[in-house]
CSV table of C-alpha atoms in Angstrom, one decimal:
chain,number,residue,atom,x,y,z
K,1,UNK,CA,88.2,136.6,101.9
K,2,UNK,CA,84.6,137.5,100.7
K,3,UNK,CA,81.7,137.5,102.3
K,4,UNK,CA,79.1,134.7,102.8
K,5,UNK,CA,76.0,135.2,101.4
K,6,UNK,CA,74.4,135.4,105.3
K,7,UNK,CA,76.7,137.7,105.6
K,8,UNK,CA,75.9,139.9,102.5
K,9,UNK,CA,71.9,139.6,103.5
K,10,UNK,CA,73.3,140.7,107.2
K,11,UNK,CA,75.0,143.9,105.9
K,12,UNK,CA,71.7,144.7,104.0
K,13,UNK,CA,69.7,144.1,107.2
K,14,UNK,CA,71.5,147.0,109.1
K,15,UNK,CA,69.9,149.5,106.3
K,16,UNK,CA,66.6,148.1,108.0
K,17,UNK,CA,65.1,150.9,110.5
K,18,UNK,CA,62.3,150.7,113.2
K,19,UNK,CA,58.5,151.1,111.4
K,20,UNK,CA,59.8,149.9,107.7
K,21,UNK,CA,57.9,148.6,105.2
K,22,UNK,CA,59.9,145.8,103.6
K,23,UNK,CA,59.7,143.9,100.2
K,24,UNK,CA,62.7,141.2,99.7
K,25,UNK,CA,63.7,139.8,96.8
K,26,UNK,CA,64.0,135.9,95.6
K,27,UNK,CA,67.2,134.5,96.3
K,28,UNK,CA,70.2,136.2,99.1
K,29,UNK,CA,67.5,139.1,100.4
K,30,UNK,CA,64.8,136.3,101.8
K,31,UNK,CA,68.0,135.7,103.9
K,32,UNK,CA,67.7,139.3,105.7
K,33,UNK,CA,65.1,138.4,107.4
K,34,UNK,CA,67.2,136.2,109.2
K,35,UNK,CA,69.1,139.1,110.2
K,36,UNK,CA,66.8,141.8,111.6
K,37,UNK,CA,68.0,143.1,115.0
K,38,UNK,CA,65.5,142.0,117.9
K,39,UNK,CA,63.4,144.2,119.1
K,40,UNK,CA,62.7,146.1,115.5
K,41,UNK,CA,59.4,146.5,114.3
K,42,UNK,CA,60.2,145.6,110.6
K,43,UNK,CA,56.9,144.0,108.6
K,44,UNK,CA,57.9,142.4,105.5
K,45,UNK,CA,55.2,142.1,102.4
K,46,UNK,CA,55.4,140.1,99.1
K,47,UNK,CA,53.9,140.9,96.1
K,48,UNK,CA,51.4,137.5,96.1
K,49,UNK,CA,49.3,139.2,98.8
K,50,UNK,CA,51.2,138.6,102.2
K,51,UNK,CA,52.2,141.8,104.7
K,52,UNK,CA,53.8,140.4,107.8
K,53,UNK,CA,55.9,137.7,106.8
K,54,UNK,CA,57.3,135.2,109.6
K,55,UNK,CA,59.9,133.7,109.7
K,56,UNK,CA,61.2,130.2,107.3
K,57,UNK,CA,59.7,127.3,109.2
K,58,UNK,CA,60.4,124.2,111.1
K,59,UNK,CA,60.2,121.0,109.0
K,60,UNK,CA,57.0,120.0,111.4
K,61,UNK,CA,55.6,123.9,110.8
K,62,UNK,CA,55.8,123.6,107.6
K,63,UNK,CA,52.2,124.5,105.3
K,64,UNK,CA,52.5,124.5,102.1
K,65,UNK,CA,49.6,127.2,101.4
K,66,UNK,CA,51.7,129.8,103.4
K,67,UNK,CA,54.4,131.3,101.2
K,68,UNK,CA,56.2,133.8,100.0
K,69,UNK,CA,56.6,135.9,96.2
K,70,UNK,CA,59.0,133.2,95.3
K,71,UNK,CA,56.5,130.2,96.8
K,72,UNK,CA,59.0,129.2,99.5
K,73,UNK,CA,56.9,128.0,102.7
K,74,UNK,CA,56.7,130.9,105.3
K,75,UNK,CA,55.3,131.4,108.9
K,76,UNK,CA,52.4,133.6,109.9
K,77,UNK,CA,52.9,136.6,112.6
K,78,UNK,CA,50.3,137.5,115.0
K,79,UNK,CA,49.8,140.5,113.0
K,80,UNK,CA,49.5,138.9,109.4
K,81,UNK,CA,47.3,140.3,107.3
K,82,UNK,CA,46.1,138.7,103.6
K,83,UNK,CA,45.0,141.5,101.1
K,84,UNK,CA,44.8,140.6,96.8
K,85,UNK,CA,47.8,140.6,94.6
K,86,UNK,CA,46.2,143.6,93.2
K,87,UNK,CA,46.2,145.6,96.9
K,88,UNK,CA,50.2,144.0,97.3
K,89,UNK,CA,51.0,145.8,94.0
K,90,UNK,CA,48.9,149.1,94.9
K,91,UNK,CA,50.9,149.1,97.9
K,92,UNK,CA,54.2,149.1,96.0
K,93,UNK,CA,53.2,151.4,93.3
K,94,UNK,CA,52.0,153.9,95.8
K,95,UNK,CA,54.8,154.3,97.4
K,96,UNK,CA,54.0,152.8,100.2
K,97,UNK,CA,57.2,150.6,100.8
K,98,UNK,CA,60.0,152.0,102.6
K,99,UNK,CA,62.6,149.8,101.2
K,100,UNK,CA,63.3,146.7,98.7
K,101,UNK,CA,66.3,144.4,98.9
K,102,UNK,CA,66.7,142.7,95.6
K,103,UNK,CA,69.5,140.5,93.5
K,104,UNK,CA,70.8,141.5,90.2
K,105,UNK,CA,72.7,139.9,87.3
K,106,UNK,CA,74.4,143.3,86.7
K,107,UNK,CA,74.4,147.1,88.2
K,108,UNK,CA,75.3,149.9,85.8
K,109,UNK,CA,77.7,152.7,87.6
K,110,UNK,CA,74.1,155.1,86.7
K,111,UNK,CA,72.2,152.6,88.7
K,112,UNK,CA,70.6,151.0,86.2
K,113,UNK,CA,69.8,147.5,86.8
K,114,UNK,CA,69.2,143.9,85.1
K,115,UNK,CA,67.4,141.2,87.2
K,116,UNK,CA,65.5,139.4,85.4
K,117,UNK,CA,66.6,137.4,82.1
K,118,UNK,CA,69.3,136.1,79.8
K,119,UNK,CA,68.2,136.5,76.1
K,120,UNK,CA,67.9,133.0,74.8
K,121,UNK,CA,66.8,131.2,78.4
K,122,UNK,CA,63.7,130.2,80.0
K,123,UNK,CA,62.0,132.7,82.6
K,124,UNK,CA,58.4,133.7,83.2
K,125,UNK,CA,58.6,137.0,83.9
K,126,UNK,CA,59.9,139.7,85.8
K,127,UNK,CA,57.8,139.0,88.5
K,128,UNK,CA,57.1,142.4,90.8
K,129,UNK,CA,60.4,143.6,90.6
K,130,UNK,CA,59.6,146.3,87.5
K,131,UNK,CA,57.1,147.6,89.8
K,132,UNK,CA,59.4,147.8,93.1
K,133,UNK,CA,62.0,149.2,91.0
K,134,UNK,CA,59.6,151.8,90.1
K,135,UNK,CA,57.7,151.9,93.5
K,136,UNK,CA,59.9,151.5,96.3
K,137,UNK,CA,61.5,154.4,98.0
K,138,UNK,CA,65.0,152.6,98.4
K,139,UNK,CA,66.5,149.8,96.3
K,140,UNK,CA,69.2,148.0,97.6
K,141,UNK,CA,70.9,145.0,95.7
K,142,UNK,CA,72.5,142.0,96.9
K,143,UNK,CA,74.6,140.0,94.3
K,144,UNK,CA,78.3,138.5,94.1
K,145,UNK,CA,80.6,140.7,92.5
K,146,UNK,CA,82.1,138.8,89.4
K,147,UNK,CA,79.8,136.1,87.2
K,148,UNK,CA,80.9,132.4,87.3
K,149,UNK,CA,83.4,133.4,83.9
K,150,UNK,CA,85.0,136.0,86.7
K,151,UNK,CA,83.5,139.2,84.4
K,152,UNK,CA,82.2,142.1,86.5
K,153,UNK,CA,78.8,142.4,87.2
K,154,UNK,CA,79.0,146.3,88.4
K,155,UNK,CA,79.9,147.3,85.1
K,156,UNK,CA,79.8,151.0,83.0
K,157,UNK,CA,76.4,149.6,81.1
K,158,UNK,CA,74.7,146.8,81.5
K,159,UNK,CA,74.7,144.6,78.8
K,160,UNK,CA,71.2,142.3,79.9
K,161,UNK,CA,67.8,144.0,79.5
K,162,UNK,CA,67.2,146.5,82.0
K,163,UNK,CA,64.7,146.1,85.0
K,164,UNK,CA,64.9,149.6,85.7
K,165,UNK,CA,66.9,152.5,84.7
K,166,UNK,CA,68.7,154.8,87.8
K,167,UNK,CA,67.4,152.9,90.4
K,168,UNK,CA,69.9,151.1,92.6
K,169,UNK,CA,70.6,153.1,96.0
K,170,UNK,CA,72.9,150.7,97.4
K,171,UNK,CA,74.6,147.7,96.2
K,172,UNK,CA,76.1,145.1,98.6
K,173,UNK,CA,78.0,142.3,96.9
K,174,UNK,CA,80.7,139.9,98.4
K,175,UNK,CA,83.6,142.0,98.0
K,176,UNK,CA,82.6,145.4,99.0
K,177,UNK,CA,79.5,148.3,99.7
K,178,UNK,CA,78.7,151.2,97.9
K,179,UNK,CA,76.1,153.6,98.1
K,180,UNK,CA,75.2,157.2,96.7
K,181,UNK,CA,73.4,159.9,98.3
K,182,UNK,CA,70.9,160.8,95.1
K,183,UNK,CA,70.3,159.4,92.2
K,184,UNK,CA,72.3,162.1,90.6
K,185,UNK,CA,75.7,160.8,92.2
K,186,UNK,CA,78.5,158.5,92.0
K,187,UNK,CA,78.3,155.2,94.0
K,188,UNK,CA,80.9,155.6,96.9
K,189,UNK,CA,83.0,152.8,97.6
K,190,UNK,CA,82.2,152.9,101.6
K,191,UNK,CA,83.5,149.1,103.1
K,192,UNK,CA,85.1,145.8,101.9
K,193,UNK,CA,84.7,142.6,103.2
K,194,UNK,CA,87.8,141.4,105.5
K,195,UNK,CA,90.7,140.9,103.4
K,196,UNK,CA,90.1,142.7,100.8
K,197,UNK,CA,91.7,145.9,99.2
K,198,UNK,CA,90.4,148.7,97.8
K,199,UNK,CA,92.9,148.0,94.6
K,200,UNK,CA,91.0,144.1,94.2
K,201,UNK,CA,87.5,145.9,94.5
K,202,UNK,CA,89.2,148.3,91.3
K,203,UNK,CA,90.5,145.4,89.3
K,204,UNK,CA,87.5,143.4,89.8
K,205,UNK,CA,84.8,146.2,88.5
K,206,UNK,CA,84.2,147.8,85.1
K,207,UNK,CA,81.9,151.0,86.5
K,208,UNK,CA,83.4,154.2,87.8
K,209,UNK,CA,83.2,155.1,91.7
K,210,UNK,CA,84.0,157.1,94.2
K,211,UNK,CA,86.8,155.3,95.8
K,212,UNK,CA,86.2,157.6,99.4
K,213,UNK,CA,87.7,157.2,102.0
K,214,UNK,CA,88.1,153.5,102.0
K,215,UNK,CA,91.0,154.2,99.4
């Protein structure tokens, strides 16, 4: 069986450490911040101006001026601070965030990634995620492993237009972990989801990998 996506966005959540800076991502990473352990001092910060992010609220909590990068209604922390989009994206560009957790359409095996458009659809941007990319001390991605049409996403080259070139540190989708130790290595196949094999994490990815010791 694969994982759930609350159960991808906890597996990302464990990378979390005490005193992080933390920028997540539209889509499965706003789910880790249902998943930080109690007790850690974690502040999250989107790009629109917001550093100390509560958490989703209750239908009666809900205002619809607080939200998030991806205008989903949020809840204020004691300890929220407002600052412009223009300090949000100094703080990212300066290094200043300790980790990002975003999706992806695709992951090259170099750690390039593509997150942001299909040629010939809609979007209106990239949003911050060229400059977290760039940024951010740690990327980690969040995706499923195969698209709808069951191709793989973790592929040799991606094939979309890039986000960012060598810049995924760990990638977490419903099938399996990997992670490198530089940006100069392999990915390392390090865990599988329950119930699934090393050999179906092979057959179901196009990059090359450490298999390690999970093999």
């Amino acid at each position: 069986m694969s994982w759930t996506r609350d159960e991808m966005a906890a597996r990302a959540a464990r990378e979390l450490q005490d005193g992080f800076y933390v920028n997540l991502g539209i889509g499965i990473p706003t789910l880790v911040a249902n998943h930080i352990s109690p007790g850690m001092d974690v502040t999250l910060q989107s790009e629109n101006g917001m550093l100390g992010l509560g958490p989703f609220p209750t239908e009666v909590g809900i205002d619809a001026d607080i939200i998030n990068a991806g205008k989903q209604t949020i809840t204020e922390l004691d300890r929220t601070s407002y600052v412009s989009s223009a300090d949000s994206f100094g703080m990212i560009r300066g290094g200043h965030i300790n980790l990002s957790v975003l999706g992806a359409m695709e992951v090259a095996e170099n750690g390039d990634l593509a997150n942001w458009m299909v040629p010939g659809k809609m979007v209106k941007g990239p949003g911050g995620a060229m400059d977290l990319v760039a940024g951010v001390r740690k990327i980690i991605v969040v995706m499923d492993h195969v698209a709808k049409d069951g191709s793989a996403k973790f592929r040799k080259n991606c094939t979309l237009p890039l986000t960012g070139t060598n810049v995924v540190d760990m990638l977490i989708t419903d099938i399996a972990v990997f992670e490198r130790p530089d940006r100069s290595s392999l990915f390392r196949l390090i865990e599988c989801a329950p119930g699934i094999t090393p050999e179906q994490v092979r057959t179901r990815t196009e990059a090359t990998y450490d298999a390690g010791a999970v093999a």
